[in-house]
Short mmCIF file of N, CA and C in Angstrom, two decimals:
data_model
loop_
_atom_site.label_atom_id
_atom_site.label_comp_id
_atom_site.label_asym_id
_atom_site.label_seq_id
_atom_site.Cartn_x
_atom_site.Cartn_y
_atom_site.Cartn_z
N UNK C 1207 67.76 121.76 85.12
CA UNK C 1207 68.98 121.70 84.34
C UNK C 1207 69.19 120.28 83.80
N UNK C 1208 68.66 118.89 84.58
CA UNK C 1208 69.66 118.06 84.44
C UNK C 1208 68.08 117.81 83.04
N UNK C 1209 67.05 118.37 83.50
CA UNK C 1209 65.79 117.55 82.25
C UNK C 1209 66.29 118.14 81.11
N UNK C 1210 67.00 119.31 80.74
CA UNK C 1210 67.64 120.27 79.91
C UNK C 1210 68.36 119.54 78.94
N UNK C 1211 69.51 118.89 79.71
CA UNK C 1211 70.79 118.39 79.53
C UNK C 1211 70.07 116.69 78.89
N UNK C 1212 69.25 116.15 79.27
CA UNK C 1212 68.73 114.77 78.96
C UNK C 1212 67.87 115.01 77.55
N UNK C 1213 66.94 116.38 77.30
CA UNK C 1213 66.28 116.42 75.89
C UNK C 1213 67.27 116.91 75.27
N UNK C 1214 68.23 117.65 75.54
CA UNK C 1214 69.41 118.06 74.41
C UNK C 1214 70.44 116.98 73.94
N UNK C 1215 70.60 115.94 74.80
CA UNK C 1215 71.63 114.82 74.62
C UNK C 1215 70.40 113.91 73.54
N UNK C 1216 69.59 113.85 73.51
CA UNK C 1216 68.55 112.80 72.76
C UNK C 1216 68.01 113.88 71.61
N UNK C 1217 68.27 115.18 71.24
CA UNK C 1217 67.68 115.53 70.23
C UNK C 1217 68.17 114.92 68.98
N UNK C 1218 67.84 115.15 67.75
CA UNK C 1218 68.98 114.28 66.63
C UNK C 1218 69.40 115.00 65.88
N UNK C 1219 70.33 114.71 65.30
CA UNK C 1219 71.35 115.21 64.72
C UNK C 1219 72.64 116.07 66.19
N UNK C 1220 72.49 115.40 67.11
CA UNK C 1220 73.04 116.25 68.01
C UNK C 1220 74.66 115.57 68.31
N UNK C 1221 74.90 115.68 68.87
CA UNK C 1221 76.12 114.87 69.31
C UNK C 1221 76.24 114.48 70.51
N UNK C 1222 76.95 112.72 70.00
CA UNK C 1222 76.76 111.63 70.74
C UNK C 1222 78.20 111.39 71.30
N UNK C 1223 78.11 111.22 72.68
CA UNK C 1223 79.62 111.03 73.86
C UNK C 1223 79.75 109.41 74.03
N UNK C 1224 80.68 108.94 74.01
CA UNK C 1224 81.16 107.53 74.24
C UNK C 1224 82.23 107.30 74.84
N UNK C 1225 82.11 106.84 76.46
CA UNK C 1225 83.17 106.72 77.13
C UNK C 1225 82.75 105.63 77.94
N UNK C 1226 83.77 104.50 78.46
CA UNK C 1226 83.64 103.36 78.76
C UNK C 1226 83.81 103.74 80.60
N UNK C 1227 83.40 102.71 81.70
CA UNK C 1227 83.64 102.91 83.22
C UNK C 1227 84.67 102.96 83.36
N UNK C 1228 85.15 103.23 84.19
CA UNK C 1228 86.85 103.74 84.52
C UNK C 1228 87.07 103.19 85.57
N UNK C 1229 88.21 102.55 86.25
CA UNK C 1229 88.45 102.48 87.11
C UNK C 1229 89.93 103.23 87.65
N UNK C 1230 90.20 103.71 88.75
CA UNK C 1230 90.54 105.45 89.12
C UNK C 1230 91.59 105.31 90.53
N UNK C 1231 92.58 104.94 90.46
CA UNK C 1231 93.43 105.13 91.86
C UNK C 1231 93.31 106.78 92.30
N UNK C 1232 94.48 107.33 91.75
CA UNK C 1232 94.74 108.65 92.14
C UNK C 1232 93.95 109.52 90.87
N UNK C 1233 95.09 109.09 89.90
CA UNK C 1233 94.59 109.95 88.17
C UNK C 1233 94.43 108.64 87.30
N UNK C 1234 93.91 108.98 86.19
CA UNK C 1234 93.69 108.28 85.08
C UNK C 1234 93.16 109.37 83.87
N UNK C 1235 93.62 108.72 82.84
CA UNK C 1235 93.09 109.11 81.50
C UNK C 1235 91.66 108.24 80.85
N UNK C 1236 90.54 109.34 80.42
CA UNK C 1236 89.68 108.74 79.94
C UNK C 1236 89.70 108.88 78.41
N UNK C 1237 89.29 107.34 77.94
CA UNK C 1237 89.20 107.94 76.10
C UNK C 1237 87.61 107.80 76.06
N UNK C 1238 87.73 109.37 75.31
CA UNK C 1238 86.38 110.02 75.00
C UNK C 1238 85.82 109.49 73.37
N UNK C 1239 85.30 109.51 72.98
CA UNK C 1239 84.96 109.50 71.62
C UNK C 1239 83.70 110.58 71.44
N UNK C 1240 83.85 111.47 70.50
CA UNK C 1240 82.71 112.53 70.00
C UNK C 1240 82.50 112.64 68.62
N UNK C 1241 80.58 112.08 68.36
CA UNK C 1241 80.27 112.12 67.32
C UNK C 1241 79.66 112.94 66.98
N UNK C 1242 80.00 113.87 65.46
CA UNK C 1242 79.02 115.08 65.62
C UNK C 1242 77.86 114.20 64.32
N UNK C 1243 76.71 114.28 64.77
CA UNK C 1243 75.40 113.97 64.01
C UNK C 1243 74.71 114.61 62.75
N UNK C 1244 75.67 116.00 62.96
CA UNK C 1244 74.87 117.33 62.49
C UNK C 1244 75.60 117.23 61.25
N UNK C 1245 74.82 118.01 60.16
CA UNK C 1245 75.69 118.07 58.44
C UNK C 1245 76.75 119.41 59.16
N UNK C 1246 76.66 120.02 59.99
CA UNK C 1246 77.61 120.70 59.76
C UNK C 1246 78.71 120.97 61.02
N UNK C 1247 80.05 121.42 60.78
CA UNK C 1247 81.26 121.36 61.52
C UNK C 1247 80.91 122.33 63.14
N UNK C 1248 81.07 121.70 63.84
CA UNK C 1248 81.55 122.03 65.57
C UNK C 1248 82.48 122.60 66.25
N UNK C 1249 82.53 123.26 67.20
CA UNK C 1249 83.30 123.62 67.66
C UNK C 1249 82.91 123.56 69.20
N UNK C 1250 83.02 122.42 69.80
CA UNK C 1250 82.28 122.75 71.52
C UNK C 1250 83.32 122.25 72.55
N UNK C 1251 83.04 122.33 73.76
CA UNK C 1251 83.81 122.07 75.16
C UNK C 1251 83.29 120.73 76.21
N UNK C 1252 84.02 120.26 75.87
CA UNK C 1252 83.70 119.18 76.70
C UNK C 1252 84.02 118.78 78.34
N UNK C 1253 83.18 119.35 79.67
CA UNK C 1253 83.17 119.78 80.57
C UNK C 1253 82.56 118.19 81.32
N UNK C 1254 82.61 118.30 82.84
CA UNK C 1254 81.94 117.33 83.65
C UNK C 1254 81.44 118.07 84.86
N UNK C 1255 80.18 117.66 85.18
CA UNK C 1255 79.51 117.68 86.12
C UNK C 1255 80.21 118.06 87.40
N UNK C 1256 80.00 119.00 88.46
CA UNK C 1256 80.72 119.28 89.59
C UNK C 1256 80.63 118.09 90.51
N UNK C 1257 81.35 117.59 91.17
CA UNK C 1257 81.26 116.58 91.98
C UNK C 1257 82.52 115.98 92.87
N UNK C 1258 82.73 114.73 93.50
CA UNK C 1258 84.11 114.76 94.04
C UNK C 1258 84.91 113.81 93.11
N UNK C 1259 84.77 113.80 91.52
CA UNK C 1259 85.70 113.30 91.01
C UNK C 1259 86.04 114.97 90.32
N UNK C 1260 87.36 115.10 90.29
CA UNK C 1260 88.02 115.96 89.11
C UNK C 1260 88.49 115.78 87.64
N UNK C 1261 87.24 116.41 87.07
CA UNK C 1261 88.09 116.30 85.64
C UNK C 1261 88.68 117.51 84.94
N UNK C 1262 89.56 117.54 83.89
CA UNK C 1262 90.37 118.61 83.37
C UNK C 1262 89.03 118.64 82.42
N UNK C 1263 88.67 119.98 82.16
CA UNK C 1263 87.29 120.01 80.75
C UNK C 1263 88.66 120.14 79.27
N UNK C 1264 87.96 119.59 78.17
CA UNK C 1264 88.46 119.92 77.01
C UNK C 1264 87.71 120.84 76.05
N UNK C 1265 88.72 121.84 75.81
CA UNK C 1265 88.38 123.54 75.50
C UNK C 1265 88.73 123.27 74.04
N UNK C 1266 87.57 123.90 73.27
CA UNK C 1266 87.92 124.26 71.77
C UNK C 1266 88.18 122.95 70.94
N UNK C 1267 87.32 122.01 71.19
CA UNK C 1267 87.14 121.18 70.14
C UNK C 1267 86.67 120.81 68.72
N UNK C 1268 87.28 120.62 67.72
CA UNK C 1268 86.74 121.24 66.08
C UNK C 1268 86.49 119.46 65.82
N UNK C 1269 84.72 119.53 65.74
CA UNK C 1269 84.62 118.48 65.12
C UNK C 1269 83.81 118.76 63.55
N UNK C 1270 84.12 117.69 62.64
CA UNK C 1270 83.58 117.94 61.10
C UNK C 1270 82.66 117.14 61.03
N UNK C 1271 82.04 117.96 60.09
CA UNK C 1271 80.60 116.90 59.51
C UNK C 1271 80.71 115.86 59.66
N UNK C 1272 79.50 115.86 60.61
CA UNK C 1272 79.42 113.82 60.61
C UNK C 1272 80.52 112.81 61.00
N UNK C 1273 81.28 113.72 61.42
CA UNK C 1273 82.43 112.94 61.41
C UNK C 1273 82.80 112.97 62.93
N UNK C 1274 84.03 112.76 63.55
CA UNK C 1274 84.02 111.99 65.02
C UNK C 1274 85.67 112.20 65.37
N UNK C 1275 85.44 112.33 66.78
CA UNK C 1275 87.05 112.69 67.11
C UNK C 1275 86.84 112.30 68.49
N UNK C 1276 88.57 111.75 68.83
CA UNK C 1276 88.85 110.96 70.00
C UNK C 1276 89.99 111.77 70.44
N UNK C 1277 89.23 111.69 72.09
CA UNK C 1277 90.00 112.65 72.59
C UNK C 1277 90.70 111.85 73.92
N UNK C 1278 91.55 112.15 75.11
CA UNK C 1278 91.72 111.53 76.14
C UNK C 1278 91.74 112.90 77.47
N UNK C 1279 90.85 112.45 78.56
CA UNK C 1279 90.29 113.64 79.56
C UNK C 1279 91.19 112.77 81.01
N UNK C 1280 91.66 113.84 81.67
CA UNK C 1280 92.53 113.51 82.68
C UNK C 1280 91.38 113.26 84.04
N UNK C 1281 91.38 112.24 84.36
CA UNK C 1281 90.48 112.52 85.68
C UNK C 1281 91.09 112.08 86.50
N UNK C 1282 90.93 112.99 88.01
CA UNK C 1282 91.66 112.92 89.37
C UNK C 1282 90.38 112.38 90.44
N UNK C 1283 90.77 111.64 91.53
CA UNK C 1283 89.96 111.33 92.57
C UNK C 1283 89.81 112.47 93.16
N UNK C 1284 89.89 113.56 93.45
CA UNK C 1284 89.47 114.62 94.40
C UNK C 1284 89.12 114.40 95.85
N UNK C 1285 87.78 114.51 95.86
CA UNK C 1285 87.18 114.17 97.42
C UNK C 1285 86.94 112.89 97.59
N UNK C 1286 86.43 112.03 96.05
CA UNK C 1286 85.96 110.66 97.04
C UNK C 1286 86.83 109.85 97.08
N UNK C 1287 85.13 109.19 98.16
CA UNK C 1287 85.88 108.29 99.20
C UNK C 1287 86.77 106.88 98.06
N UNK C 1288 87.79 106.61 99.50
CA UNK C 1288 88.52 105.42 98.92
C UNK C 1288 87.35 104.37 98.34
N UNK C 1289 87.44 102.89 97.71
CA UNK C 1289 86.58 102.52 97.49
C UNK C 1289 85.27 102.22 97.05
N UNK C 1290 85.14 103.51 96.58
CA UNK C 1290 83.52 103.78 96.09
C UNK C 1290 83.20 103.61 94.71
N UNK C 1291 82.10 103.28 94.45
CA UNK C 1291 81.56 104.01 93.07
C UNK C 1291 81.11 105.44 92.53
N UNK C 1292 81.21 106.23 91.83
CA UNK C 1292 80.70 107.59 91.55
C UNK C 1292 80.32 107.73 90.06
N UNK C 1293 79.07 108.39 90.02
CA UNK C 1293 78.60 108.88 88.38
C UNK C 1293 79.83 109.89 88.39
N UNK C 1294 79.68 109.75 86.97
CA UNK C 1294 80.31 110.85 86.29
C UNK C 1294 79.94 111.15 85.20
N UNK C 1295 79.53 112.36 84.85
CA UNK C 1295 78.39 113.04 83.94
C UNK C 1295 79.55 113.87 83.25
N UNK C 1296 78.82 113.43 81.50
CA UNK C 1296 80.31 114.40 80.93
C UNK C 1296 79.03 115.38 79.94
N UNK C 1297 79.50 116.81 79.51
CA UNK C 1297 78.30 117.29 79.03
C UNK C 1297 79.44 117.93 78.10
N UNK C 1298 78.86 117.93 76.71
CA UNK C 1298 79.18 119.01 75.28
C UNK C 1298 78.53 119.80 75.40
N UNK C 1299 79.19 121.16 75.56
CA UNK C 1299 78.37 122.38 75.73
C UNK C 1299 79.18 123.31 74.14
N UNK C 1300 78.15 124.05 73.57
CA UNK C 1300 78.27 124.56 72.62
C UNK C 1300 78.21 126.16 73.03
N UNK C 1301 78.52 126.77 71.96
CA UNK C 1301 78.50 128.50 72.38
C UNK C 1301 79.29 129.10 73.28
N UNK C 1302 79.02 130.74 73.51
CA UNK C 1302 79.89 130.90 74.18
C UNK C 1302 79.80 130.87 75.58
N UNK C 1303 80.84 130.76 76.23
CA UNK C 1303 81.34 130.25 77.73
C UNK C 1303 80.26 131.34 78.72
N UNK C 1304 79.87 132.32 78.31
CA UNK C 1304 78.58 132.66 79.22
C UNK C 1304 77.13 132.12 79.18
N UNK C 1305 76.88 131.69 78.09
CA UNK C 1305 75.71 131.02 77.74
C UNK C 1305 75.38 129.92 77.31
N UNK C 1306 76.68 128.75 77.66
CA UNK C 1306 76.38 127.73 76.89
C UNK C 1306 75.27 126.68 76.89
N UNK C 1307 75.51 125.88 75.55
CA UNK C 1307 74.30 125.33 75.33
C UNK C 1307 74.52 124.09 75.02
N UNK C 1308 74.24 123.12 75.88
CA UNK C 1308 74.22 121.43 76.22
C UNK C 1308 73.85 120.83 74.73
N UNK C 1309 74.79 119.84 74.15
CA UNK C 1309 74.68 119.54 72.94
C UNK C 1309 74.92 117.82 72.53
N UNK C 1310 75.31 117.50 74.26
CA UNK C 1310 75.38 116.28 74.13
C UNK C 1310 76.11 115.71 75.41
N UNK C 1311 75.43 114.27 75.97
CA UNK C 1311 75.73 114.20 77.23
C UNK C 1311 75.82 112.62 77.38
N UNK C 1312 76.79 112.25 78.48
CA UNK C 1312 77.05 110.66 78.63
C UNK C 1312 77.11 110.28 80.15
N UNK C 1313 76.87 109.52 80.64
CA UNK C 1313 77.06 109.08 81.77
C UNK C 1313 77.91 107.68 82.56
N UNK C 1314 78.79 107.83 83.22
CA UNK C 1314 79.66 106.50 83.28
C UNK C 1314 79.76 106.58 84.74
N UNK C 1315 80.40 105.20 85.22
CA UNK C 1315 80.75 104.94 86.54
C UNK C 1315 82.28 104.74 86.42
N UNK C 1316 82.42 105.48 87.78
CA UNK C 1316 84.24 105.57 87.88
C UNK C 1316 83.88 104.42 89.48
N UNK C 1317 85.10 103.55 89.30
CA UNK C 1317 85.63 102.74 90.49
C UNK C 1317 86.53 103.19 90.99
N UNK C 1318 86.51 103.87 92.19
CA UNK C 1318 87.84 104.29 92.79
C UNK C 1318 88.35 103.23 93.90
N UNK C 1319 89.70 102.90 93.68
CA UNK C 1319 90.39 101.72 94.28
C UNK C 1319 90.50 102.07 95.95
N UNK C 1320 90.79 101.03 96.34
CA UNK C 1320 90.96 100.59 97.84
C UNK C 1320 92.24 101.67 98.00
N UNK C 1321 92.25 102.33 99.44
CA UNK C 1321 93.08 103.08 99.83
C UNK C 1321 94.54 102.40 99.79
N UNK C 1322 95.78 103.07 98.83
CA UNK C 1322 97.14 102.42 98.88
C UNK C 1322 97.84 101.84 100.11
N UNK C 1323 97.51 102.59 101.24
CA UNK C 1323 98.28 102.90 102.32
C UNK C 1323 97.70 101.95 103.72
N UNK C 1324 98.86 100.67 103.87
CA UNK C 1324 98.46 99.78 104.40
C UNK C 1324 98.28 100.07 106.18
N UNK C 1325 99.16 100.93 106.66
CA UNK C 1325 99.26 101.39 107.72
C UNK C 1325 97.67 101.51 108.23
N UNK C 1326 96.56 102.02 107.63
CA UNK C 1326 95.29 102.44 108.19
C UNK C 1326 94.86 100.92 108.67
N UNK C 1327 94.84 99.66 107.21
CA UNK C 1327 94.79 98.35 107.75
C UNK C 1327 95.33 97.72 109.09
N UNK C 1328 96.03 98.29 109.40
CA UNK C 1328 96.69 97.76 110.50
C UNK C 1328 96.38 98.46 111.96
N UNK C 1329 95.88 98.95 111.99
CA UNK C 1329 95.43 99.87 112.86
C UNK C 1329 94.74 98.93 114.43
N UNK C 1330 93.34 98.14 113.47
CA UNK C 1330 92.83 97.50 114.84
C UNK C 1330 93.99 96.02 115.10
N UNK C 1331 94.19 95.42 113.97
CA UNK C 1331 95.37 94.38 114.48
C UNK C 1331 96.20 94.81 115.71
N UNK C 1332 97.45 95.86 115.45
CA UNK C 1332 98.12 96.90 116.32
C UNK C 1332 97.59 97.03 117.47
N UNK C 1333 96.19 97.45 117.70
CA UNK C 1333 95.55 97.63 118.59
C UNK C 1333 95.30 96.20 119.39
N UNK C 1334 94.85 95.57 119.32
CA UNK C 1334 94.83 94.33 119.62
C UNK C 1334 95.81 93.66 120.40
N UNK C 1335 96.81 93.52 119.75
CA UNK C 1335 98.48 93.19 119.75
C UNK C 1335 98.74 93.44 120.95
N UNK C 1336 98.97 95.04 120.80
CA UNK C 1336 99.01 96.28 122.27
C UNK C 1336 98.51 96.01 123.59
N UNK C 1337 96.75 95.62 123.24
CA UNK C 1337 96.11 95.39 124.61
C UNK C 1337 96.43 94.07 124.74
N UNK C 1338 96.80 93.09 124.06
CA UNK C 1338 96.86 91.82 124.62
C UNK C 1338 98.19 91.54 125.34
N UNK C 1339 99.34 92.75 125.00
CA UNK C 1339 100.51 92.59 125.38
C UNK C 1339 100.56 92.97 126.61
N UNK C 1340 99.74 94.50 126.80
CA UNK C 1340 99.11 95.14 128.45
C UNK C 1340 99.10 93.58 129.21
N UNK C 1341 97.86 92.88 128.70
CA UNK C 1341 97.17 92.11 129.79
C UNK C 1341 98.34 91.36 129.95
N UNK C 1342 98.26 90.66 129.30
CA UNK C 1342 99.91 89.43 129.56
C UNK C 1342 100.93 90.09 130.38
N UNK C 1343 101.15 91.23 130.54
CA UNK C 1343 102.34 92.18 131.37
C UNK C 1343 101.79 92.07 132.51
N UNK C 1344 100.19 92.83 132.91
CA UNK C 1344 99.56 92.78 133.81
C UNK C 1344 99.31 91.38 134.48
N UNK C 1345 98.90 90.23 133.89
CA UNK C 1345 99.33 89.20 134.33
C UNK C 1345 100.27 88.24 134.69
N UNK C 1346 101.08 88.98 134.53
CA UNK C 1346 102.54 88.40 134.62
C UNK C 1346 102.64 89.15 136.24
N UNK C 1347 102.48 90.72 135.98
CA UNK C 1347 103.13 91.33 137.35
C UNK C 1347 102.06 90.82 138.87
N UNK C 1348 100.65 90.29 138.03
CA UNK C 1348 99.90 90.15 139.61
C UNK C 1348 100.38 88.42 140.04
N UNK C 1349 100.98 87.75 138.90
CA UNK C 1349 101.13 86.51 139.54
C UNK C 1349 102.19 86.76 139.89
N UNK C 1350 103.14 87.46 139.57
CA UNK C 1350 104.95 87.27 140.49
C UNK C 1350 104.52 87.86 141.62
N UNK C 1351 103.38 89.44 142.01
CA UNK C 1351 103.43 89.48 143.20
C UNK C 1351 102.93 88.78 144.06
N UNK C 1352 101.96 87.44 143.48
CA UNK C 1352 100.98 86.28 144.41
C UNK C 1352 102.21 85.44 144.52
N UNK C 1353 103.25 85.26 144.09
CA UNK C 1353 104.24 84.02 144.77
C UNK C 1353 104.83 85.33 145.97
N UNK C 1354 105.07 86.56 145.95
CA UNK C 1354 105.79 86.91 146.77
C UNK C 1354 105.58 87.43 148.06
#
């Protein structure tokens, strides 16, 4: 599939995807740009790769000769992890929704940000804190009982 998707994105006259790396808390908007190559007018769907980023696909897109249209695609963090990097594969599929046919394809990196929620940070500090407060208690109670 994916050797499919790589000679159909490089055939010519095909259409060419342009989208810049993203960087991704929860949601973000991506701006797409779609060039159609071909002398004649389009109509395709612009879908992404299954994976743990979520994107909304864009349905029923009319592009004209040669000409180019900008779109903006909602993408959600889904499964991944806090912190990471992830491909994200966007594919123009042409025809209809049972048989479609890969017409043009881009590839970008999404940055997904450091987890919001400081509480997890604090976790081994806390911990720490805790046992050092134990010992100091514990040492407190074996020296008052050595004076007594």
């Amino acid at each position: 599939m994916l050797l499919a998707l790589l000679l159909a994105a490089a055939a010519p006259g095909q259409l060419e995807i342009r989208a810049a790396d993203l960087d991704l808390a929860w949601h973000a908007r991506l701006p797409v740009e779609l060039r159609n190559g071909a002398p004649a007018p389009r109509r395709v769907r612009l879908a992404a790769e299954e994976g743990l980023l979520q994107v909304v696909p864009a349905e029923g897109l009319e592009l004209p000769p040669g000409g180019s249209l900008r779109i903006e695609l909602d993408v959600f963090r889904g499964r991944a992890d806090w912190g990471s990097r992830q491909r994200l594969r966007l594919v123009a599929l042409e025809g209809p929704p049972e048989a479609p046919v890969p017409v043009g394809l881009a590839e970008l990196q999404v940055r997904v940000a450091r987890d919001p929620a400081w509480l997890p940070r604090l976790r081994w500090p806390l911990l720490a804190l805790g046992l050092g407060l134990l010992a100091g208690a514990l040492g407190w109670e074996l020296a008052r009982r050595g004076r007594a």
